[in-house]
Amino acid sequence: MTTEKHEFQAETKRLLDLMIHSLYSNKEIFLRELISNASDALDKLRYQALTDTSLAAEDQHIRLTVDKAARTLTVSDNGIGMTRAEMIQNLGTIARSGTKEFLESLTKSDAASRPELIGQFGVGFYASFLVADKVEVVSRRAGSEEAFLWSSGGDGTFTLGEATRAEQGTSVTLHLKPENDDEGVADLTQPWQVERIVRKYSDFVAYPIRMREDRPLVASADAKPEDTAPPEDRVINSMKAIWMRAKSEVSDDEYNQFYKHISHDWSDPVARVAFSIEGNFEAKGLLFIPGKAPFDLFRSDMKRKGVHLYIKRVFIKDDCEELVPHYLRFIKGVVDAEDLPLNVSREILQQNGQVRVIRKQIVKKVLEQLGALASNERETYEELWAEFGAVLKEGLLYSPDKNEKVLDLVLAPSTQGEKLTTLAEYVGRMKEGQKQIYFLTNASLELARQSPHLEAFKARGLEVLFFTDHVDALWLSQNETFQEHRLVAIDGADVELPIASGSAESENEAPAADPEIDALLVTLRVSLQEEVKDVRSSSRLTDSPACLITDKGDMTPQMEKLLRVSGQPVPKTKRVLELNPKHPAVQKLAKLASANKDDPRVSSNAQLLYGQALLSEGGQLSNPAAFAKLVADLMVAA
Ligand code: ADP
Ligand code: MG
């Protein structure tokens, strides 16, 4: 085979372009990425060698080599290596569609002003181009005799050719950009600088990172015998598994660096949780709550490198879904179990009792930590809630993972003001005699705040919570209770109003019977039968003439929309139109209908009432043109 030229995939080109022109000041993280890849490759080999005896995982290490004259830095490992096809695939394309879309949405100026954005997704290898203008990779797959050389200048192409390599594994050689090309980048041809970066970011990598001591090879006259010996290897990382060390021994900074190492996040975590299980079996865990949501949090192809599973310090997998329920998928960290078999399979993980206990412990600890933040560091918690609230609420959905404790963590805006409130705080403010927790769901908070459904609640000084996330329609449809108070939708039929509004009229009592209104209801039930299920007189309105409510047991419009979006065929649920019998528009219509119920104005006004009730809650008219014509006619008649 001669050397072949390949085009990078379009998205990869884009990413490389971002890297090469990045203004990101902390360019030294490239080394963390390369060491992390080397460490991954050693992990993979070690794991495969457990079952494949033809593979040898001996003297596993990472080596750094600096060549001052050539201005190169090489990171090599004796790990799993790559085949030719793997090199093309792994170092030429970006496989996941989520990353692709995110890249497309990133403009060059975004990347320049908020360079940490490119760190959000595991761009690992390509970070080489932050400091290099040419990168060469030589790799030999474990178990194979062949080695290949991948080479690229970060322009649109890379080449691939044959190479020789004595042992299995991979070497990545960076041809460093000219000196002082860029402020803020250490001189990477200085071994001590490289060493400093390794200590800072990769100290706890579980394999020795070796560097060769630079010594004069020519012995001087007064040389001691050891000076003439060939240069020696030195291990520059401590290799200590951070989760095995006593908490008092580890600094916050070390914990944070470890977090960055496993999460590829470029900022510090918001909180960390350590736990240790002893007794029937032993396990340790070190978990982190990130400050920012990854861009693919809500994508089905989300890269779930959340909690890494180790067994007796041996890395097993980094996407261990069995350890964390889906609604905590943003948690990062490590679990190290002492008593699981190393060759643990997916099936074992799913059924294993220890794994279940660890998972329970993770859930408990993380929710406790979030609860502590909510009560002690409210501002931080609110920021966290903005990032992860919608995910956490998935923990309230009906499933084996459902956890009532998440209710304690819920924050929501309310009619009380601009601040977010917890359910407990809401309950503390409940009016005497109030049994239910009132809420309104709407995709838009602005629309929710103006909803006519609020009128009766405002008139009685009752607080109403607003829920605006997709997931809210789902968990709130499950008849949730909090501290024995039912959560009730104010646009539903289950609302009980405890306190009389300013007027003498007592609460839940039906509005005083009025034969004209009753007759109007009968007429409108016929004239609006295509649109609504029923027409009733209402006590929940003060200023608006009409509103729509969801009947007992019926699907809410938010739920209907959600199901439709998810591709399920849902029949249209008709709602109930409630009229305000005290509103002049309704009274006038009642008069009109009692004079002549076949008057065409009766049915057109009925349509107007229905249409504006729908519009005022942010709904969509099925025939906007017809509605507009009715309004225009009304203006002409006036
Ligand atoms: P990630 O590590 O998040 O998968 P990277 O861009 O860092 O993304 O690396 C891309 C892929 O290239 C890796 O998943 C791995 O398959 C391969 N790779 C990179 N470095 C090495 C290495 N030193 N040894 C073996 N494979 C490697
Ligand atoms: Mg990587």
XYZ file of C-alpha atoms and ligand atoms in Angstrom:
666
model
C 0.000 0.000 0.000
C 1.269 3.423 -0.821
C 0.221 6.503 1.047
C -3.379 7.448 0.470
C -4.981 10.824 0.814
C -8.362 11.121 2.555
C -10.786 13.984 2.963
C -11.996 14.755 6.446
C -15.732 14.552 6.912
C -17.258 18.037 6.643
C -18.006 18.298 10.372
C -14.491 17.244 11.275
C -13.101 19.937 9.007
C -15.215 22.431 10.808
C -14.059 21.249 14.172
C -10.418 21.339 13.128
C -10.906 24.826 11.855
C -12.342 25.867 15.211
C -9.396 24.294 17.027
C -6.751 25.861 14.846
C -8.233 29.328 15.190
C -9.381 28.988 18.769
C -8.644 31.843 21.123
C -9.077 29.520 24.042
C -6.395 30.463 26.497
C -6.137 27.152 28.261
C -4.657 25.265 25.324
C -2.632 22.956 27.499
C -5.693 20.770 28.033
C -4.773 19.084 24.742
C -2.335 16.991 26.755
C -5.034 15.840 29.128
C -7.063 14.712 26.104
C -4.196 12.745 24.598
C -3.274 11.142 27.906
C -6.912 10.322 28.484
C -7.034 8.577 25.097
C -3.875 6.665 25.913
C -5.316 5.679 29.268
C -8.567 4.584 27.579
C -6.544 2.482 25.138
C -4.687 0.818 28.015
C -7.979 0.206 29.822
C -9.471 -1.392 26.720
C -6.526 -3.697 26.262
C -6.488 -4.674 29.917
C -10.180 -5.434 29.780
C -9.995 -7.459 26.563
C -6.974 -9.375 27.804
C -9.108 -10.682 30.657
C -10.993 -12.863 28.208
C -8.647 -13.051 25.212
C -5.514 -14.850 26.325
C -3.730 -14.155 23.039
C -3.469 -10.491 24.059
C -0.772 -9.350 26.439
C -1.311 -6.422 28.750
C 2.097 -6.170 30.385
C 4.120 -3.229 31.586
C 1.270 -0.933 30.647
C 2.388 2.660 30.503
C 2.251 5.989 28.746
C 5.404 7.682 27.511
C 6.028 11.342 26.777
C 8.941 12.320 24.582
C 10.107 15.845 23.888
C 12.392 16.571 20.963
C 13.617 20.102 21.338
C 15.408 20.306 18.011
C 12.503 18.984 15.981
C 9.957 20.849 18.160
C 7.842 17.757 18.664
C 6.033 16.238 21.588
C 5.015 12.577 21.420
C 2.464 10.807 23.572
C 2.655 7.045 23.196
C 1.018 4.089 24.845
C 1.178 0.311 24.559
C -2.584 -0.071 24.669
C -5.129 -1.520 22.294
C -3.987 0.400 19.204
C -5.997 0.919 16.041
C -6.399 -0.948 12.786
C -6.190 0.970 9.539
C -9.956 1.149 9.291
C -10.229 2.316 12.886
C -7.771 5.118 12.234
C -9.843 6.347 9.308
C -13.020 6.081 11.320
C -11.829 7.444 14.681
C -9.487 10.146 13.473
C -11.422 11.285 10.429
C -15.082 11.431 11.280
C -17.431 12.474 14.006
C -19.903 9.678 14.366
C -22.686 11.021 16.461
C -25.342 13.189 14.890
C -25.750 15.208 18.091
C -22.180 16.427 17.954
C -22.561 17.210 14.286
C -25.616 19.355 14.820
C -24.023 21.131 17.731
C -21.011 21.897 15.589
C -23.178 23.225 12.842
C -24.848 25.564 15.280
C -21.494 26.903 16.480
C -20.199 29.808 14.496
C -16.591 30.885 14.508
C -17.422 33.933 16.560
C -19.207 31.805 19.182
C -16.127 29.693 19.454
C -13.957 32.764 19.777
C -16.046 34.481 22.430
C -17.024 31.396 24.387
C -14.230 28.968 23.618
C -15.245 26.629 26.425
C -18.149 25.614 24.181
C -15.919 23.401 22.100
C -14.898 21.599 25.251
C -18.444 20.524 25.938
C -18.361 17.602 23.638
C -15.592 15.045 23.694
C -13.478 16.462 20.902
C -10.445 14.934 22.539
C -8.001 14.026 19.843
C -8.658 17.083 17.688
C -7.571 19.317 20.586
C -4.040 18.459 19.352
C -4.501 21.174 16.786
C -4.746 23.779 19.531
C -0.944 23.600 19.764
C 0.233 21.684 16.707
C 0.226 22.522 13.032
C 0.887 18.937 12.062
C -0.024 15.723 13.828
C 1.237 12.219 13.112
C -0.223 9.075 14.601
C 1.438 5.684 14.346
C -0.659 2.809 15.576
C -0.510 -0.945 15.742
C -3.497 -2.863 16.879
C -2.896 -5.406 19.668
C -2.742 -8.865 18.085
C -1.742 -7.509 14.657
C 1.648 -7.207 12.955
C 0.778 -4.216 10.815
C 1.241 -0.588 11.752
C -0.012 2.553 9.991
C 0.852 6.212 9.906
C -1.875 8.834 9.930
C -0.774 12.367 9.250
C -2.522 15.703 8.895
C -1.775 19.389 8.838
C -5.286 20.161 10.035
C -6.328 21.327 6.580
C -9.063 19.430 4.829
C -7.178 16.180 4.406
C -5.171 13.500 6.111
C -2.900 10.822 4.699
C -2.629 7.226 5.640
C 0.312 4.961 4.914
C 2.244 1.999 6.205
C 4.590 2.280 9.133
C 6.660 0.160 11.420
C 6.204 -0.059 15.125
C 7.922 -2.468 17.482
C 5.070 -2.907 19.937
C 1.315 -2.670 20.030
C -0.245 0.696 20.794
C -0.291 4.230 19.527
C 2.066 7.206 19.324
C 0.750 10.674 18.677
C 3.407 13.130 17.599
C 2.621 16.829 17.671
C 4.648 19.203 15.532
C 4.348 22.242 17.738
C 3.347 25.576 16.291
C 6.138 28.156 16.109
C 7.166 29.594 19.434
C 5.408 32.716 20.688
C 2.873 32.230 17.995
C 0.374 32.445 20.735
C 0.432 34.016 24.138
C -0.437 31.889 27.092
C 0.912 28.636 25.751
C 3.790 27.227 27.669
C 6.922 26.287 25.780
C 6.167 22.651 25.308
C 9.698 21.819 24.262
C 10.658 22.313 27.919
C 10.226 18.967 29.659
C 9.453 20.623 32.992
C 6.525 22.460 31.400
C 5.138 19.217 30.070
C 5.619 17.662 33.462
C 3.810 20.526 35.154
C 0.820 20.081 32.854
C 0.701 16.350 33.494
C 0.778 16.881 37.271
C -1.992 19.383 36.994
C -4.428 17.452 34.843
C -3.492 13.818 34.795
C -1.880 12.992 38.098
C -4.386 10.266 38.999
C -4.241 8.443 35.676
C -3.964 4.829 36.729
C -0.943 4.036 34.518
C 2.589 5.320 34.900
C 3.337 8.296 32.677
C 7.025 8.052 31.927
C 9.413 10.658 30.714
C 13.053 10.174 29.923
C 15.433 12.190 32.015
C 17.565 14.465 29.883
C 21.198 13.842 30.781
C 24.404 14.636 29.022
C 25.358 11.493 27.181
C 28.998 12.467 26.919
C 30.678 11.839 30.237
C 32.811 14.628 31.536
C 36.113 13.980 33.255
C 34.784 14.233 36.781
C 31.603 12.349 36.049
C 30.288 9.935 38.604
C 29.629 6.500 37.164
C 25.790 6.902 37.052
C 26.053 9.971 34.830
C 27.342 7.890 32.007
C 24.482 5.422 32.282
C 21.794 5.699 29.614
C 19.038 8.167 30.514
C 16.521 6.785 32.907
C 12.786 6.756 32.886
C 10.970 8.723 35.478
C 7.310 8.374 36.396
C 5.797 11.806 36.687
C 2.274 11.065 37.938
C 1.307 9.757 41.351
C -1.217 7.258 39.863
C -3.245 7.223 43.023
C -6.887 6.422 42.535
C -8.323 9.589 43.990
C -11.449 7.852 45.282
C -9.324 5.492 47.379
C -7.549 8.311 49.175
C -8.749 9.777 52.468
C -10.806 12.905 51.885
C -8.536 14.904 54.130
C -5.588 14.077 51.867
C -7.127 15.383 48.688
C -7.439 19.069 47.895
C -10.476 20.627 46.226
C -8.289 21.416 43.277
C -7.278 17.777 42.865
C -10.913 16.711 43.013
C -11.805 19.316 40.426
C -9.025 18.246 38.099
C -10.185 14.685 38.399
C -13.701 15.762 37.538
C -12.418 17.551 34.448
C -10.455 14.471 33.501
C -13.472 12.158 33.522
C -16.089 14.625 32.306
C -14.046 16.550 29.735
C -15.744 19.607 31.171
C -13.616 22.720 31.125
C -15.108 24.200 34.282
C -15.282 23.107 37.900
C -18.188 21.005 39.168
C -20.817 22.592 41.404
C -20.757 19.878 44.052
C -19.288 16.498 44.796
C -20.589 13.488 46.653
C -18.439 10.730 48.075
C -19.813 7.522 49.500
C -18.563 4.225 50.693
C -20.472 0.998 51.153
C -19.225 -1.537 53.653
C -20.681 -4.751 55.043
C -21.832 -7.563 52.781
C -19.745 -6.089 50.020
C -17.557 -3.070 49.498
C -17.729 -0.223 47.056
C -16.643 3.378 46.885
C -18.092 6.182 44.884
C -17.023 9.709 43.989
C -19.644 11.686 42.100
C -19.855 15.199 40.735
C -22.690 17.518 39.824
C -21.664 19.597 36.797
C -22.561 23.250 36.519
C -23.685 23.146 32.909
C -25.820 20.740 30.965
C -24.183 19.037 27.987
C -25.674 20.089 24.686
C -27.068 16.617 24.043
C -28.853 16.114 27.367
C -32.202 15.599 25.697
C -31.019 13.639 22.708
C -31.568 9.930 22.458
C -27.989 9.486 21.228
C -26.571 11.382 24.193
C -23.024 10.361 24.959
C -23.566 8.844 28.367
C -20.112 8.866 29.806
C -21.543 9.536 33.208
C -20.467 7.266 35.990
C -17.404 5.141 35.296
C -17.425 1.667 36.746
C -14.202 0.230 38.107
C -13.813 -3.145 39.733
C -10.845 -3.340 42.087
C -9.260 -0.356 40.348
C -9.665 -1.939 36.903
C -11.646 0.206 34.541
C -14.718 -1.651 33.240
C -16.900 0.868 31.421
C -17.693 4.552 31.346
C -21.291 4.481 30.185
C -22.703 2.312 32.920
C -26.439 2.955 32.689
C -27.110 0.271 35.267
C -25.625 2.458 37.978
C -27.675 5.599 37.464
C -31.327 6.098 36.564
C -31.972 8.048 33.393
C -33.127 11.199 35.175
C -29.688 11.546 36.795
C -27.843 11.075 33.508
C -25.972 14.361 33.999
C -24.062 13.052 37.037
C -20.368 12.276 36.505
C -18.086 10.204 38.617
C -16.552 6.892 39.526
C -17.760 3.803 41.294
C -15.209 1.211 42.313
C -16.637 -2.127 43.457
C -14.470 -4.634 45.270
C -16.618 -7.731 44.972
C -17.907 -7.889 41.413
C -16.333 -10.288 38.918
C -13.996 -8.483 36.522
C -15.579 -10.079 33.494
C -18.944 -8.713 34.505
C -21.405 -8.698 31.606
C -24.261 -6.392 30.855
C -26.736 -9.046 31.984
C -24.952 -9.496 35.291
C -24.906 -5.755 35.827
C -28.641 -5.601 35.217
C -29.479 -8.332 37.694
C -26.759 -8.007 40.272
C -27.886 -7.206 43.803
C -24.745 -5.215 44.592
C -25.272 -3.028 41.575
C -28.818 -2.368 42.748
C -27.594 -1.335 46.174
C -24.946 0.948 44.687
C -27.516 2.497 42.389
C -29.835 3.173 45.325
C -26.994 4.754 47.210
C -26.105 6.986 44.261
C -29.700 8.185 43.945
C -29.989 8.819 47.662
C -26.708 10.685 47.928
C -27.224 12.816 44.856
C -30.758 13.832 45.829
C -29.548 14.640 49.345
C -26.766 16.777 47.963
C -29.176 18.622 45.688
C -31.505 19.121 48.657
C -28.648 20.561 50.694
C -27.816 22.973 47.885
C -31.467 23.980 47.638
C -31.602 24.893 51.308
C -28.108 26.284 51.835
C -27.032 27.760 48.535
C -30.225 28.811 46.917
C -28.694 30.923 44.183
C -26.384 28.128 43.057
C -29.263 25.708 43.216
C -31.464 27.902 41.058
C -28.752 28.014 38.409
C -28.474 24.258 38.604
C -32.235 23.926 38.355
C -32.227 25.994 35.172
C -29.773 23.502 33.676
C -31.125 20.212 35.001
C -34.605 20.839 36.428
C -36.371 19.460 33.379
C -34.256 16.280 33.567
C -34.727 15.829 37.293
C -38.485 16.033 36.880
C -38.274 12.925 34.689
C -37.701 11.206 38.043
C -41.341 11.906 38.816
C -42.624 10.035 35.790
C -44.240 6.715 36.348
C -41.502 4.066 36.036
C -39.576 1.712 38.344
C -37.211 4.633 38.947
C -39.928 7.029 40.044
C -38.822 8.848 43.173
C -41.193 10.989 45.229
C -38.216 12.723 46.817
C -37.702 14.669 43.624
C -40.835 16.624 44.585
C -38.818 18.214 47.388
C -36.384 19.548 44.784
C -38.889 21.026 42.357
C -38.727 24.763 41.775
C -41.384 26.719 39.930
C -42.385 30.313 39.300
C -45.736 31.354 40.729
C -48.255 34.163 40.966
C -46.449 35.180 44.168
C -43.793 37.130 42.306
C -40.717 36.712 40.159
C -38.943 34.275 42.475
C -38.957 30.523 42.121
C -40.564 28.588 44.919
C -40.351 25.050 46.273
C -43.504 23.093 46.975
C -42.741 23.218 50.708
C -42.524 27.005 50.574
C -45.799 27.076 48.680
C -47.494 24.921 51.300
C -46.174 27.268 53.982
C -48.040 30.112 52.295
C -51.299 28.254 51.730
C -54.455 30.073 52.809
C -56.570 28.793 55.634
C -58.874 26.084 54.380
C -56.835 25.605 51.191
C -56.311 21.911 50.600
C -54.968 21.798 47.077
C -51.773 23.007 45.457
C -52.809 24.943 42.372
C -50.835 24.984 39.171
C -51.130 25.921 35.535
C -49.081 24.378 32.735
C -48.338 26.309 29.600
C -45.386 26.234 27.228
C -45.002 29.969 27.802
C -44.624 31.539 31.234
C -45.748 34.864 29.834
C -48.993 33.392 28.543
C -49.519 31.496 31.776
C -49.189 34.681 33.806
C -51.975 36.280 31.768
C -54.320 33.334 31.707
C -57.980 34.073 32.493
C -57.979 30.889 34.574
C -56.073 32.796 37.228
C -58.819 35.326 37.848
C -60.687 33.528 40.609
C -57.395 32.645 42.313
C -56.107 36.180 42.199
C -59.422 37.445 43.527
C -59.069 35.113 46.511
C -55.370 35.664 47.061
C -54.558 32.045 46.231
C -51.096 31.307 44.856
C -50.783 29.375 41.598
C -47.606 27.640 40.391
C -46.539 27.731 36.750
C -44.986 24.774 34.972
C -43.559 25.291 31.503
C -41.356 22.275 30.684
C -42.461 19.497 28.327
C -42.123 16.940 31.066
C -44.494 18.810 33.373
C -47.638 17.857 31.484
C -46.657 14.238 32.016
C -45.801 14.033 35.693
C -48.564 16.432 36.644
C -51.130 14.230 34.952
C -50.399 11.508 37.516
C -52.411 12.964 40.386
C -49.364 13.861 42.390
C -49.651 14.835 46.059
C -47.150 16.738 48.146
C -47.423 16.682 51.935
C -50.956 15.310 51.510
C -51.991 18.163 49.248
C -53.097 17.263 45.772
C -51.544 19.167 42.914
C -54.488 20.385 40.859
C -54.551 22.071 37.468
C -56.549 25.294 37.640
C -57.839 24.696 34.132
C -59.164 21.313 35.149
C -62.475 20.259 36.635
C -61.089 19.181 40.045
C -60.393 22.580 41.488
C -61.869 23.411 44.879
C -61.809 27.044 45.905
C -61.681 27.471 49.680
C -62.098 31.189 50.151
C -64.796 33.546 48.980
C -63.666 36.320 46.705
C -64.346 39.843 47.923
C -68.046 39.449 47.174
C -70.593 38.078 49.614
C -71.130 35.062 47.467
C -69.693 31.964 49.086
C -67.090 29.850 47.362
C -67.750 26.609 45.606
C -71.422 27.244 45.424
C -72.673 27.255 41.863
C -73.494 30.747 40.622
C -77.067 31.769 41.381
C -79.544 30.207 38.960
C -80.541 32.499 36.153
C -83.059 31.107 33.671
C -81.708 33.272 30.833
C -78.153 32.007 31.373
C -79.396 28.435 31.644
C -81.176 28.805 28.354
C -78.032 30.254 26.793
C -76.029 27.256 27.964
C -78.517 24.935 26.268
C -78.346 26.930 23.032
C -74.565 27.108 22.986
C -74.165 23.404 23.688
C -75.841 22.862 20.316
C -74.182 25.667 18.408
C -70.655 24.799 19.669
C -71.043 21.038 19.634
C -68.248 20.651 17.082
C -65.825 22.568 19.284
C -66.595 21.700 22.882
C -67.890 18.885 25.013
C -70.066 21.032 27.242
C -70.879 24.651 28.081
C -71.160 25.546 31.751
C -71.551 28.506 33.994
C -68.379 29.352 35.871
C -67.312 30.783 39.182
C -63.644 30.907 38.288
C -63.780 34.071 36.202
C -64.021 37.699 37.240
C -62.863 39.788 34.262
C -62.996 37.463 31.283
C -66.227 36.296 29.688
C -65.136 32.688 29.071
C -62.415 30.111 29.477
C -61.757 26.510 28.476
C -61.205 23.784 31.008
C -60.243 20.147 30.840
C -62.993 17.852 32.064
C -62.410 15.310 34.827
C -60.324 12.404 33.582
C -59.695 13.963 30.162
C -56.326 14.482 28.569
C -54.930 17.997 28.927
C -54.070 19.883 25.731
C -50.381 19.926 26.766
C -50.412 16.169 27.110
C -52.188 15.797 23.787
C -49.564 17.953 22.105
C -46.752 15.991 23.716
C -48.111 12.672 22.528
C -48.676 14.018 19.053
C -45.120 15.345 18.877
C -43.851 11.939 19.929
C -45.702 10.455 16.966
C -48.609 8.806 18.746
C -52.031 9.057 17.156
C -54.236 10.875 19.656
C -57.852 11.782 19.092
C -58.712 15.424 19.703
C -60.112 15.816 23.223
C -62.950 18.299 23.375
C -62.837 20.645 26.325
C -65.508 22.397 28.352
C -66.353 26.069 27.745
C -67.066 27.917 30.959
C -68.926 31.231 30.817
C -68.792 34.067 33.300
C -72.492 34.770 33.956
C -71.651 38.191 35.358
C -69.817 39.392 32.319
C -71.783 41.900 30.220
C -70.887 40.131 26.994
C -72.353 36.893 28.285
C -75.425 38.640 29.693
C -76.010 40.409 26.398
C -75.716 37.181 24.496
C -78.171 35.558 26.907
C -80.681 38.314 26.174
C -80.152 37.942 22.454
C -80.669 34.198 22.638
C -83.766 34.435 24.784
C -85.314 36.899 22.297
C -84.559 34.621 19.352
C -82.230 31.700 19.713
C -82.005 31.354 15.937
C -80.645 34.870 15.523
C -77.429 34.362 13.483
C -75.606 36.678 15.909
C -76.052 34.070 18.633
C -73.944 31.488 16.876
C -71.365 33.986 15.636
C -70.948 35.440 19.134
C -70.662 31.924 20.493
C -67.794 31.347 18.062
C -66.176 34.573 19.213
C -66.426 33.561 22.868
C -64.923 30.182 22.146
C -62.171 31.637 19.956
C -61.033 34.195 22.479
C -61.074 31.648 25.305
C -58.772 29.511 23.185
C -56.494 32.405 22.228
C -56.167 33.716 25.769
C -54.538 30.505 26.925
C -52.184 30.416 23.953
C -54.169 27.857 21.948
C -54.496 27.818 18.194
C -57.667 28.513 16.270
C -58.531 25.828 13.783
C -59.788 28.464 11.363
C -58.140 31.828 12.059
C -59.517 33.433 8.872
C -63.105 32.721 9.868
C -62.431 34.148 13.323
C -60.891 37.285 11.866
C -63.956 37.762 9.699
C -66.249 37.481 12.723
C -64.224 40.176 14.496
C -64.336 42.425 11.431
C -68.115 41.968 11.111
C -68.458 42.882 14.762
C -66.525 46.087 14.211
C -68.718 47.014 11.252
C -71.875 46.347 13.254
C -70.676 48.419 16.213
P -13.177 10.067 22.599
O -11.946 9.752 23.390
O -14.129 10.914 23.377
O -13.816 8.869 21.984
P -11.285 11.346 20.904
O -11.408 12.391 19.845
O -10.412 11.683 22.054
O -12.742 11.011 21.389
O -10.757 10.027 20.250
C -11.437 9.468 19.163
C -11.201 7.985 19.084
O -9.911 7.713 18.560
C -11.249 7.253 20.387
O -12.567 6.913 20.749
C -10.412 6.011 20.090
O -11.217 5.031 19.457
C -9.417 6.517 19.102
N -8.145 6.816 19.763
C -7.644 8.027 20.063
N -6.447 7.918 20.682
C -6.184 6.592 20.780
C -5.092 5.808 21.328
N -4.053 6.393 21.927
N -5.190 4.478 21.217
C -6.249 3.885 20.619
N -7.278 4.542 20.090
C -7.264 5.884 20.170
Mg -10.683 11.149 24.156
